[in-house]
Coordinates of C-alpha atoms and ligand atoms in Angstrom, one line a residue:
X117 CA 0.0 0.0 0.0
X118 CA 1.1 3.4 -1.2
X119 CA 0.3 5.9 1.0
X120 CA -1.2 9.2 -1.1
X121 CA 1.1 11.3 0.4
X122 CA 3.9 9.1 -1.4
X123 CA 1.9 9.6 -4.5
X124 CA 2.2 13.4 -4.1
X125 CA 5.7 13.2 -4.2
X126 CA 5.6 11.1 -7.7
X127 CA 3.0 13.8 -9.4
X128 CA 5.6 16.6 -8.4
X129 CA 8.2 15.7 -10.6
X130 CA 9.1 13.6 -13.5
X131 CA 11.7 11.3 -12.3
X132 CA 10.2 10.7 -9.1
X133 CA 6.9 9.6 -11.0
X134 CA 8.8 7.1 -12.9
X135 CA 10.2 5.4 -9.8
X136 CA 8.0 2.8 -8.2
X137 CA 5.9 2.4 -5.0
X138 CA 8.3 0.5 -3.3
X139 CA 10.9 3.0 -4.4
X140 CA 9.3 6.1 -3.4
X141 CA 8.7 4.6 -0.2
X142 CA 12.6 4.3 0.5
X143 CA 12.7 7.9 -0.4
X144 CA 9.5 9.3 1.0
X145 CA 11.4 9.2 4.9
X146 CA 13.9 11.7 3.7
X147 CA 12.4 14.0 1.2
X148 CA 12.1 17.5 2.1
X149 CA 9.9 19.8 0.1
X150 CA 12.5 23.0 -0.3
X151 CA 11.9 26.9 -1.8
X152 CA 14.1 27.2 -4.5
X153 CA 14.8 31.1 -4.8
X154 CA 16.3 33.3 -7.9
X155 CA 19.8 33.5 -7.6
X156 CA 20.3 30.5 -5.2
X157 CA 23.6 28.9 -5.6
X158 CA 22.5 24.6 -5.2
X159 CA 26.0 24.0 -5.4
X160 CA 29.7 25.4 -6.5
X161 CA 32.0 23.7 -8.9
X162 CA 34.2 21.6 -7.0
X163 CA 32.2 21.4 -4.0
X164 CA 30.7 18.5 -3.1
X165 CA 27.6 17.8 -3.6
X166 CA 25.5 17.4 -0.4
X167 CA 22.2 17.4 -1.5
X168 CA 19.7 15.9 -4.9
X169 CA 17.2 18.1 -5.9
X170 CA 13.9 17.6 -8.0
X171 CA 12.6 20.1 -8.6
X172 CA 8.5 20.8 -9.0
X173 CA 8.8 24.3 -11.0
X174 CA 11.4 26.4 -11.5
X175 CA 14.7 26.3 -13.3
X176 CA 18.0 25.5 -12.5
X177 CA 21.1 26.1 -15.0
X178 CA 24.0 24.0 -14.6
X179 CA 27.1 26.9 -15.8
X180 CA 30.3 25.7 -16.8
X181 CA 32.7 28.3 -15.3
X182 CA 36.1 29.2 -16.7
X183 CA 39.2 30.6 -14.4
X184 CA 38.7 34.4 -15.2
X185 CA 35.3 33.5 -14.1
X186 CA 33.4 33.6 -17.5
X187 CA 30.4 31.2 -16.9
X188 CA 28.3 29.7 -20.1
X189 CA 25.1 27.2 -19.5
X190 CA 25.5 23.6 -20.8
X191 CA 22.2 22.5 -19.5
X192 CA 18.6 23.6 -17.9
X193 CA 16.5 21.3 -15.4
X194 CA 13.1 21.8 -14.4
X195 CA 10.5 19.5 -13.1
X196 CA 11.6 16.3 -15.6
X197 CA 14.6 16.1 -13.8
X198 CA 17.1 16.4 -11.0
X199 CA 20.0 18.2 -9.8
X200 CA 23.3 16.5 -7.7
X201 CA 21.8 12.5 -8.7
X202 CA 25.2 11.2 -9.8
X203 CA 25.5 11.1 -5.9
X204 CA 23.4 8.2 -6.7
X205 CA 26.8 6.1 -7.6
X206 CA 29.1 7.4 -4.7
X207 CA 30.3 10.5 -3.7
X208 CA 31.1 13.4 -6.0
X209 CA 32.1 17.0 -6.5
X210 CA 30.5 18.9 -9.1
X211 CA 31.7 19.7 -12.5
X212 CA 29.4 22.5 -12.8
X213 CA 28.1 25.9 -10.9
X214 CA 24.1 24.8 -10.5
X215 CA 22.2 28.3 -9.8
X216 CA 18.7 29.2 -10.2
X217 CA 17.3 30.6 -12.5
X218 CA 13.6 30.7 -11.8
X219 CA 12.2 30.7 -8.8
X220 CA 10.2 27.3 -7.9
X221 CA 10.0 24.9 -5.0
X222 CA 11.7 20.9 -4.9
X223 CA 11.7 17.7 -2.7
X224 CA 15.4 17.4 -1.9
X225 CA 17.1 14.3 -0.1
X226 CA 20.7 14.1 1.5
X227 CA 23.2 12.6 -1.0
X228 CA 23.6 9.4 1.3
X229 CA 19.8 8.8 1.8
X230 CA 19.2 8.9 -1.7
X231 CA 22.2 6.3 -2.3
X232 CA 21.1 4.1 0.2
X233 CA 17.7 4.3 -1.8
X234 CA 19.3 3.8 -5.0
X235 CA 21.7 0.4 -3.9
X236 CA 18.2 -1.3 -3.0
X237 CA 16.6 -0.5 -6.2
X238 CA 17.5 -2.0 -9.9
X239 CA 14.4 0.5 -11.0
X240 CA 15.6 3.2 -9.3
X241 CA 18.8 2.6 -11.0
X242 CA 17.5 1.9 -14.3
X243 CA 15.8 4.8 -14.3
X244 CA 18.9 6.8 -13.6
X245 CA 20.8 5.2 -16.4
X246 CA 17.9 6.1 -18.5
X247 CA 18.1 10.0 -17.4
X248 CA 21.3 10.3 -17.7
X249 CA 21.5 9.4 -21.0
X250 CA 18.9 12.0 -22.0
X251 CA 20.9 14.7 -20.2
X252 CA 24.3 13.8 -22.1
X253 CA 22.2 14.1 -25.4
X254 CA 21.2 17.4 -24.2
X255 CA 24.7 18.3 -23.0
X256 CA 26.4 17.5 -25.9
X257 CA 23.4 19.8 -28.3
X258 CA 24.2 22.2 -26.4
X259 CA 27.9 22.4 -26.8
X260 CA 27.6 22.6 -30.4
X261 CA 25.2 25.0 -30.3
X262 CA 27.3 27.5 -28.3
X263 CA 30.1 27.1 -30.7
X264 CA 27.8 26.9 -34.0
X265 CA 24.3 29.0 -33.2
X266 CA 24.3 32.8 -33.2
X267 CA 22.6 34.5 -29.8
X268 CA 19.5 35.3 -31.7
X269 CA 18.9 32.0 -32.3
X270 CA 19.7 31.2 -29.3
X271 CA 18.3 33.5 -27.2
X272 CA 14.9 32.3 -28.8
X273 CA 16.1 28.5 -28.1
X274 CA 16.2 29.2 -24.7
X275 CA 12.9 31.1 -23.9
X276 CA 11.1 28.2 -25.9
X277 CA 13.0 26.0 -23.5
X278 CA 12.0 27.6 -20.8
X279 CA 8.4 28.2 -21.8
X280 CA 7.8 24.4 -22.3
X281 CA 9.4 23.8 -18.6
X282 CA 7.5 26.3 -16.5
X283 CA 4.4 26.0 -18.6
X284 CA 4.2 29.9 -18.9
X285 CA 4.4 32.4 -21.3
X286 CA 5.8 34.8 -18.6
X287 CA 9.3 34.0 -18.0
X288 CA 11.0 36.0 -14.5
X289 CA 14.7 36.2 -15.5
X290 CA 16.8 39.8 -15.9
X291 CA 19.3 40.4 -18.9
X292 CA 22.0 39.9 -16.1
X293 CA 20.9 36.4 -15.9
X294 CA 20.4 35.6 -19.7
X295 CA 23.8 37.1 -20.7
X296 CA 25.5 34.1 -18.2
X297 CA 23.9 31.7 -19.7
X298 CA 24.3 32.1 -23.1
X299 CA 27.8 33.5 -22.3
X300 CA 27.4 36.7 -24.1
X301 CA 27.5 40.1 -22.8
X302 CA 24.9 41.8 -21.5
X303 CA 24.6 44.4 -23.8
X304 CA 24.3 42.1 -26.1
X305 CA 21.3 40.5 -24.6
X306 CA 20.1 43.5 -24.9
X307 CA 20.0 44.8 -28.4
X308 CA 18.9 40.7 -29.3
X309 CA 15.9 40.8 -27.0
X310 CA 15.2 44.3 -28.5
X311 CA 15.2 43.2 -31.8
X312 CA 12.6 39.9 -31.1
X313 CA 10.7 42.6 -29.4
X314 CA 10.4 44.6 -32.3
X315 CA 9.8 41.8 -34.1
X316 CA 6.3 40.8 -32.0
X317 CA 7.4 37.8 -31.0
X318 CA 8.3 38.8 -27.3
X319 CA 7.5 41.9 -24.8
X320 CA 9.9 42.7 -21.6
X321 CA 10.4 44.8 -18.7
X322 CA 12.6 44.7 -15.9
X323 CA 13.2 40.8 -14.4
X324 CA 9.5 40.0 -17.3
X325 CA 9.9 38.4 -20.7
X326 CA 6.4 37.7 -21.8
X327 CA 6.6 35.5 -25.1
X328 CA 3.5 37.2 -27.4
X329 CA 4.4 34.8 -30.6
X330 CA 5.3 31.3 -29.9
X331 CA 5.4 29.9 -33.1
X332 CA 7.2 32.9 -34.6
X333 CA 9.6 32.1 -31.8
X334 CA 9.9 29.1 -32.9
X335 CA 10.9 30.5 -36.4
X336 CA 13.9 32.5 -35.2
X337 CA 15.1 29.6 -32.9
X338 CA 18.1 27.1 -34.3
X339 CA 16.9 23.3 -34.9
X340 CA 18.8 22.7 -31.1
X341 CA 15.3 23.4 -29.4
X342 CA 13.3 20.8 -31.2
X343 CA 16.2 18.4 -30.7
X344 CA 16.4 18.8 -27.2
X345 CA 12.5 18.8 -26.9
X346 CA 12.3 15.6 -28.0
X347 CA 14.6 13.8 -25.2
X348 CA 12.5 15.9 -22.9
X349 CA 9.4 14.4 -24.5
X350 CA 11.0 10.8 -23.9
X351 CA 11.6 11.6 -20.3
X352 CA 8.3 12.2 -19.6
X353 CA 7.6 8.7 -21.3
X354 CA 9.1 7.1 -18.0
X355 CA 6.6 8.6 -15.7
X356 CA 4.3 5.7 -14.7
X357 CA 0.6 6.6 -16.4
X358 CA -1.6 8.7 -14.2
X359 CA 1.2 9.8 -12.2
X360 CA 2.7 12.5 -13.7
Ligands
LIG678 ZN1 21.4 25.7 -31.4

């Protein structure tokens, strides 16, 4: 027996709905539900990584961060996935800076609880292996699109992205924020998100993006944000029906 308050946990977030009964119920013990602010800093690069994260809305940006300090995005989480689960396989430090980016709430579990969990569970770990895949597909479109894609492109990319995740039109994220991500100046941010203003497709004001024209949005975007939607699309395929 499953208790419903188990079941909440699963309907919060996608890889938690795709683990079983008996798996949640390892978990359930040690999940705390968490407020995941703008700005936050989950964890450094290099630090350890104390805690996983899955997060029910909101955004998190895992940054790649250079010595002089420049910082680019290699990948966006939101309620399909988690943050810190390598943990999962022993411990680790992190190889990127996770931040985030929009303000939401997540269950989050102590790195040794969860890998307690996970050593019990072949579905837990199948799961994981299944994840982690679709995060290295991701990972690795996003590399080329940084090197290949122009920040228009981009820039629209990423709204979509980001649109599709929250489930919003309205996106809360300054220029400040944008310009790390895509590794461009701010400036720069600026005179793109001007033009796409211009253009119809989006409106903004301070910390607002409103996205008027999706589908012209999608017109401007490079062929990145369909890839990576589809992997998205798959995750959500591992959520057990009528959980998620
Ligand atoms: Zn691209």
């Amino acid at each position: 027996v499953v208790s419903l308050e188990t079941l909440h946990f699963s309907k919060l977030n996608i890889l938690l709905g795709a683990f079983t009964p008996e798996d949640l119920r390892l978990l359930k013990p040690h999940l705390r539900e968490v407020t995941l602010q703008q700005g936050t800093l989950l964890h450094e690069q290099g630090e350890r990584i104390e805690h996983v994260y899955f997060p029910h809305q909101g955004l998190v940006s895992l940054l790649a961060v250079m010595h002089h300090g420049h910082a680019v995005e290699t990948a966006t989480i939101g309620r399909e996935g988690a943050i810190g689960w390598l943990t999962a396989f022993g411990p680790r430090r992190s190889h990127a800076r996770a931040v985030v980016q929009v303000a939401g709430t997540a269950s989050r579990i102590a790195s040794p609880r969860f890998r307690a969990a996970v050593e019990k569970s072949a579905t837990m770990r199948h799961v994981l292996a299944v994840y982690g895949e679709r995060m290295l597909i991701q990972v690795q479109q996003t590399a080329a699109c940084n090197a290949l894609h122009d920040v228009e492109a981009r820039l629209s990319r990423w709204l979509l992205e980001a649109r599709d995740r929250l489930d919003s039109d309205t996106i809360e994220l300054t220029h400040e924020f944008l310009s790390q991500m895509l590794g461009v100046r701010r400036t720069t941010v600026t005179v793109v998100a001007h033009m796409l203003q211009q253009a119809g497709l989006i409106r903004y004001r301070r910390g607002h993006i409103n996205i008027v024209d999706r589908r012209g949005l999608e017109a401007r975007a490079c062929e990145c944000y369909e890839a990576v939607r589809r992997q998205v699309a798959q995750l959500t395929k591992l959520a057990k029906p009528g959980w998620a």
